[in-house]
GROMACS .gro file of N, CA and C in nm:
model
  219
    1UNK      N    1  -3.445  -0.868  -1.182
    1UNK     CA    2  -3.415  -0.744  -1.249
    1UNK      C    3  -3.536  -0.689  -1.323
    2UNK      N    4  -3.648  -0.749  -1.273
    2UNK     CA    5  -3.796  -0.720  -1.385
    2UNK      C    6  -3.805  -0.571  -1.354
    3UNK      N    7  -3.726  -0.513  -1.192
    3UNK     CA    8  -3.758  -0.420  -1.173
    3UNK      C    9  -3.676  -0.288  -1.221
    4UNK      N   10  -3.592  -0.357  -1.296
    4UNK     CA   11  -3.454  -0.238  -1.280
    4UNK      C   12  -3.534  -0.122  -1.417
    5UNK      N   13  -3.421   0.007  -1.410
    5UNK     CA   14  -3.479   0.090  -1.455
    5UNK      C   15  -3.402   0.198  -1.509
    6UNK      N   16  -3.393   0.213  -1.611
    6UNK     CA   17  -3.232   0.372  -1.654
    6UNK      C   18  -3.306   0.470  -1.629
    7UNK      N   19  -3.196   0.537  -1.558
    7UNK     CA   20  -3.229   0.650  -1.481
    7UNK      C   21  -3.098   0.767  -1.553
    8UNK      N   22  -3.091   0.911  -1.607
    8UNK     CA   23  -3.020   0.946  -1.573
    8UNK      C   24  -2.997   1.074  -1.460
    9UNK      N   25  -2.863   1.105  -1.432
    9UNK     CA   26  -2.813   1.163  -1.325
    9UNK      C   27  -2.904   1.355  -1.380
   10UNK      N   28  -2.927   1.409  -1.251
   10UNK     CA   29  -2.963   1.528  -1.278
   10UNK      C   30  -2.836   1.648  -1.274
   11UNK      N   31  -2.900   1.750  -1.329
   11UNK     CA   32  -2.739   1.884  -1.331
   11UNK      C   33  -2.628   1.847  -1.171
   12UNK      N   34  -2.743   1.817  -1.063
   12UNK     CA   35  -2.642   1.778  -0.957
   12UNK      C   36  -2.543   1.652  -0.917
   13UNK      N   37  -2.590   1.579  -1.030
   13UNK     CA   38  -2.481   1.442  -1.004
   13UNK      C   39  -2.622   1.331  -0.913
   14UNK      N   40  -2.739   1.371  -0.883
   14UNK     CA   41  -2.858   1.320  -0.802
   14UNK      C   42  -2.921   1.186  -0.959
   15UNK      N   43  -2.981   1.095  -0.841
   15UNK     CA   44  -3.090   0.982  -0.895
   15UNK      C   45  -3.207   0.998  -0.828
   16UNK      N   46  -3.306   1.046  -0.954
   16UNK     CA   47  -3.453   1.014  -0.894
   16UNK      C   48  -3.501   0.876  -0.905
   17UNK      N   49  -3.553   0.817  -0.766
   17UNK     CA   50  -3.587   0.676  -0.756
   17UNK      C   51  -3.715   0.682  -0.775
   18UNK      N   52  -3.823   0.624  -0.879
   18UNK     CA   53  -3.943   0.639  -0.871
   18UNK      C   54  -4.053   0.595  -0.764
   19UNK      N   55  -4.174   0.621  -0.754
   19UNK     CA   56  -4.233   0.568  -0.609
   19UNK      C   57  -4.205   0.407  -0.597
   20UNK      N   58  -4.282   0.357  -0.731
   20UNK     CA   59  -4.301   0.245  -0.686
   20UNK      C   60  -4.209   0.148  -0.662
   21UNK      N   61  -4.046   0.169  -0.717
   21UNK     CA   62  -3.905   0.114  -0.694
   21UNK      C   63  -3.892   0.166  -0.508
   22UNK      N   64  -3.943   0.292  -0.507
   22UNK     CA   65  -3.914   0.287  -0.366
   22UNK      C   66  -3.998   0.241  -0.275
   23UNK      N   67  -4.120   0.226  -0.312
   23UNK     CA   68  -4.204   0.116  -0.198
   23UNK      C   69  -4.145   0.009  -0.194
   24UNK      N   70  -4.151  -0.056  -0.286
   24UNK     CA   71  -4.064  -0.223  -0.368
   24UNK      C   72  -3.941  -0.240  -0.226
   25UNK      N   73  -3.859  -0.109  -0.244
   25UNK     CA   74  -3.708  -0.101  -0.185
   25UNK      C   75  -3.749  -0.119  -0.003
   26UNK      N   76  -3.871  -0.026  -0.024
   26UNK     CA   77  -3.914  -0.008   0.138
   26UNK      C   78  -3.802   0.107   0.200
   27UNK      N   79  -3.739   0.194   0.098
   27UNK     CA   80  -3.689   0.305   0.108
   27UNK      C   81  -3.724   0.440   0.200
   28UNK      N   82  -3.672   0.459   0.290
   28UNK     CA   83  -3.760   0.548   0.392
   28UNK      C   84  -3.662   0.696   0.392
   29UNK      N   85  -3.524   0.595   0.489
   29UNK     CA   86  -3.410   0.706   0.518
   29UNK      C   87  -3.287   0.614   0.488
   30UNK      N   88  -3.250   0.562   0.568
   30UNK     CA   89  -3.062   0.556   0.540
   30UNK      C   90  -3.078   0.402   0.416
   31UNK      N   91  -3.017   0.465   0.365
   31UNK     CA   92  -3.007   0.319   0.205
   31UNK      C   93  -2.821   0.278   0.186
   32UNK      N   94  -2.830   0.195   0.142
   32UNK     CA   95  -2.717   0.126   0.101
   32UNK      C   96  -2.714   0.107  -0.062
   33UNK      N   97  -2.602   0.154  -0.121
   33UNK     CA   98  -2.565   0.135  -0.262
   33UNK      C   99  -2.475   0.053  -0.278
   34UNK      N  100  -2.514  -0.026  -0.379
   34UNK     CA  101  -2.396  -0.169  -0.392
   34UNK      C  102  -2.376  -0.159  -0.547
   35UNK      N  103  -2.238  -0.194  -0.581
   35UNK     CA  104  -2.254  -0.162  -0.719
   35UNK      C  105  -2.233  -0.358  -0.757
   36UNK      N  106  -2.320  -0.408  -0.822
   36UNK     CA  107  -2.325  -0.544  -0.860
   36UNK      C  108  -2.289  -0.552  -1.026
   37UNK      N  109  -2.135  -0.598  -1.059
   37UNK     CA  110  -2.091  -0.605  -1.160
   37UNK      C  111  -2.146  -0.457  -1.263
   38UNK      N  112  -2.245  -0.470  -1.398
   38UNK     CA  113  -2.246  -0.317  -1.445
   38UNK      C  114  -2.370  -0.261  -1.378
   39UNK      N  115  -2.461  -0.244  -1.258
   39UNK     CA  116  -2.564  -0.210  -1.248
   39UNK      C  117  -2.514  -0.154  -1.061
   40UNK      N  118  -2.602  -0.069  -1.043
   40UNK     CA  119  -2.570  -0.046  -0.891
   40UNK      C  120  -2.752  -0.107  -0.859
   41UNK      N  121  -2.736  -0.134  -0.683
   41UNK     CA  122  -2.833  -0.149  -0.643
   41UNK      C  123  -2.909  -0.091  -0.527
   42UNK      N  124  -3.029  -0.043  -0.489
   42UNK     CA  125  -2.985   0.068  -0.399
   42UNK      C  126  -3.096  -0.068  -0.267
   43UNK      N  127  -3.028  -0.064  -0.143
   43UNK     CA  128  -3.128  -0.141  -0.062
   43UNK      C  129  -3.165  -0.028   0.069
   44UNK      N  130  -3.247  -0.057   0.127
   44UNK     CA  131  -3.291  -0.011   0.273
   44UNK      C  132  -3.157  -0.068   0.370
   45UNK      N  133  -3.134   0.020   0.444
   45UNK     CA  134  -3.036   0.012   0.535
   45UNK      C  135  -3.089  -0.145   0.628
   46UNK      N  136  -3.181  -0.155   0.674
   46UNK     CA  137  -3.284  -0.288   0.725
   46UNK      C  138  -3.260  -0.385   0.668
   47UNK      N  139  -3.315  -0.385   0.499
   47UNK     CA  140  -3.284  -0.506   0.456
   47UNK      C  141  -3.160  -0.531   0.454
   48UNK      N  142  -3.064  -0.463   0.377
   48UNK     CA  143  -2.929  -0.500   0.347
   48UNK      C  144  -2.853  -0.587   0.488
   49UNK      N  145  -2.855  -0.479   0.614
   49UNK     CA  146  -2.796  -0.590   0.733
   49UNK      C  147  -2.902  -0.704   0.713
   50UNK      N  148  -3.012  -0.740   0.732
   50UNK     CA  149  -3.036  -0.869   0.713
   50UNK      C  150  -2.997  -0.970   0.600
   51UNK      N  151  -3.005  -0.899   0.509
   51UNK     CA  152  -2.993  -1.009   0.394
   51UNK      C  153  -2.825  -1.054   0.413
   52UNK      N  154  -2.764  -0.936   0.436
   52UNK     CA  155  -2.611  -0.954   0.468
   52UNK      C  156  -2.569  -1.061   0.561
   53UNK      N  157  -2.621  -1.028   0.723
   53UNK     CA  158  -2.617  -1.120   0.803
   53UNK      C  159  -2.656  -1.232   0.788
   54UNK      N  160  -2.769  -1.249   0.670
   54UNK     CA  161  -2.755  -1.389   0.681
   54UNK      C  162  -2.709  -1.502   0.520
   55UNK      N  163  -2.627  -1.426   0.492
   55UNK     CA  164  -2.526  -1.468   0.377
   55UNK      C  165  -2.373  -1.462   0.428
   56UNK      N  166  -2.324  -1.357   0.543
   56UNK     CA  167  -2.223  -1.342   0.555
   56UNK      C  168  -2.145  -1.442   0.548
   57UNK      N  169  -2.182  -1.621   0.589
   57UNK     CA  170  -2.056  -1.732   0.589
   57UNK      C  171  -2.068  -1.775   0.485
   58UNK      N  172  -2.150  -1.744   0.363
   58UNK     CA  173  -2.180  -1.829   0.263
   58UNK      C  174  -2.051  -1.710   0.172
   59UNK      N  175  -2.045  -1.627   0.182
   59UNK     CA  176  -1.960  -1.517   0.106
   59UNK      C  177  -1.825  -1.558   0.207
   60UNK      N  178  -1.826  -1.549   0.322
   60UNK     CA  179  -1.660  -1.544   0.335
   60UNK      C  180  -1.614  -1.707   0.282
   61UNK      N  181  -1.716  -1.843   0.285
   61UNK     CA  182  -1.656  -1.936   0.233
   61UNK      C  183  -1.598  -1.919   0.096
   62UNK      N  184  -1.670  -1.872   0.001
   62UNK     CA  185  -1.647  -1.788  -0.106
   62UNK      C  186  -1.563  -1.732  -0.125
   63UNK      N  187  -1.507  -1.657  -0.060
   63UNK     CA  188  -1.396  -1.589  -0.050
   63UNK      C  189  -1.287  -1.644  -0.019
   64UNK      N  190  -1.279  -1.725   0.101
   64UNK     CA  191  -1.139  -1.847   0.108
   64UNK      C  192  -1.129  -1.936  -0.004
   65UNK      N  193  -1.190  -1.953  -0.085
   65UNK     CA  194  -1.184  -2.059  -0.206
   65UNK      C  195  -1.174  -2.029  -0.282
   66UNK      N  196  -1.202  -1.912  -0.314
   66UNK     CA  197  -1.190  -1.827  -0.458
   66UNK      C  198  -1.054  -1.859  -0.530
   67UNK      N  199  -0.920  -1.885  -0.464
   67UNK     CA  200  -0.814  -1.883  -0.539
   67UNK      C  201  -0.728  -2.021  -0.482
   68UNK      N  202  -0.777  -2.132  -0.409
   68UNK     CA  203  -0.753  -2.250  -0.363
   68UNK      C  204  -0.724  -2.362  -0.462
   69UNK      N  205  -0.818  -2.361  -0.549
   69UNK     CA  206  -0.834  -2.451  -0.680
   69UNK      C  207  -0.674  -2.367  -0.750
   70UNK      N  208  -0.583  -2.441  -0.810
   70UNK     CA  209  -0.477  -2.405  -0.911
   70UNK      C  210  -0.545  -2.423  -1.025
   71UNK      N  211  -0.471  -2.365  -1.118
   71UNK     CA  212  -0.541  -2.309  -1.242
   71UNK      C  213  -0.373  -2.367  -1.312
   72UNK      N  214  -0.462  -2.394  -1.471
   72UNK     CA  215  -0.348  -2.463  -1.526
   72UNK      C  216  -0.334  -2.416  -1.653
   73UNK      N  217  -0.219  -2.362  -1.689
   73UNK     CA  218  -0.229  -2.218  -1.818
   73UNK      C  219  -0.174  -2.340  -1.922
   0.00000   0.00000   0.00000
């Protein structure tokens, strides 16, 4: 997060991404917005399928287990 950065929204509801967040991003054309708990994140359409594809079984295991364990009030 060394890189993150407050930004606010312009009269149009728009985010200016600065250069060097968008070299960093490798930001060209089509991007992906993820909102990660309170922060959004914006990735390159490129990276995101990769990084995705190669997390996808580590998240759906994640996801089958999430509510497996009983919980004891």
């Amino acid at each position: 997060m060394s890189g993150a950065t407050n930004v606010e929204l312009d009269k149009q509801g728009r985010v200016n991404v600065s250069a060097p967040l968008t070299e960093y991003a490798n930001l060209q054309k089509d991007c992906v917005i993820i909102g990660t708990g309170d922060r959004l994140e914006i990735w390159s359409q490129e990276s995101w399928d990769g990084f995705f594809d190669s997390t996808k079984n580590s998240m759906s295991d994640i996801a089958e287990n999430l509510f497996n364990e009983s919980v004891n009030i």
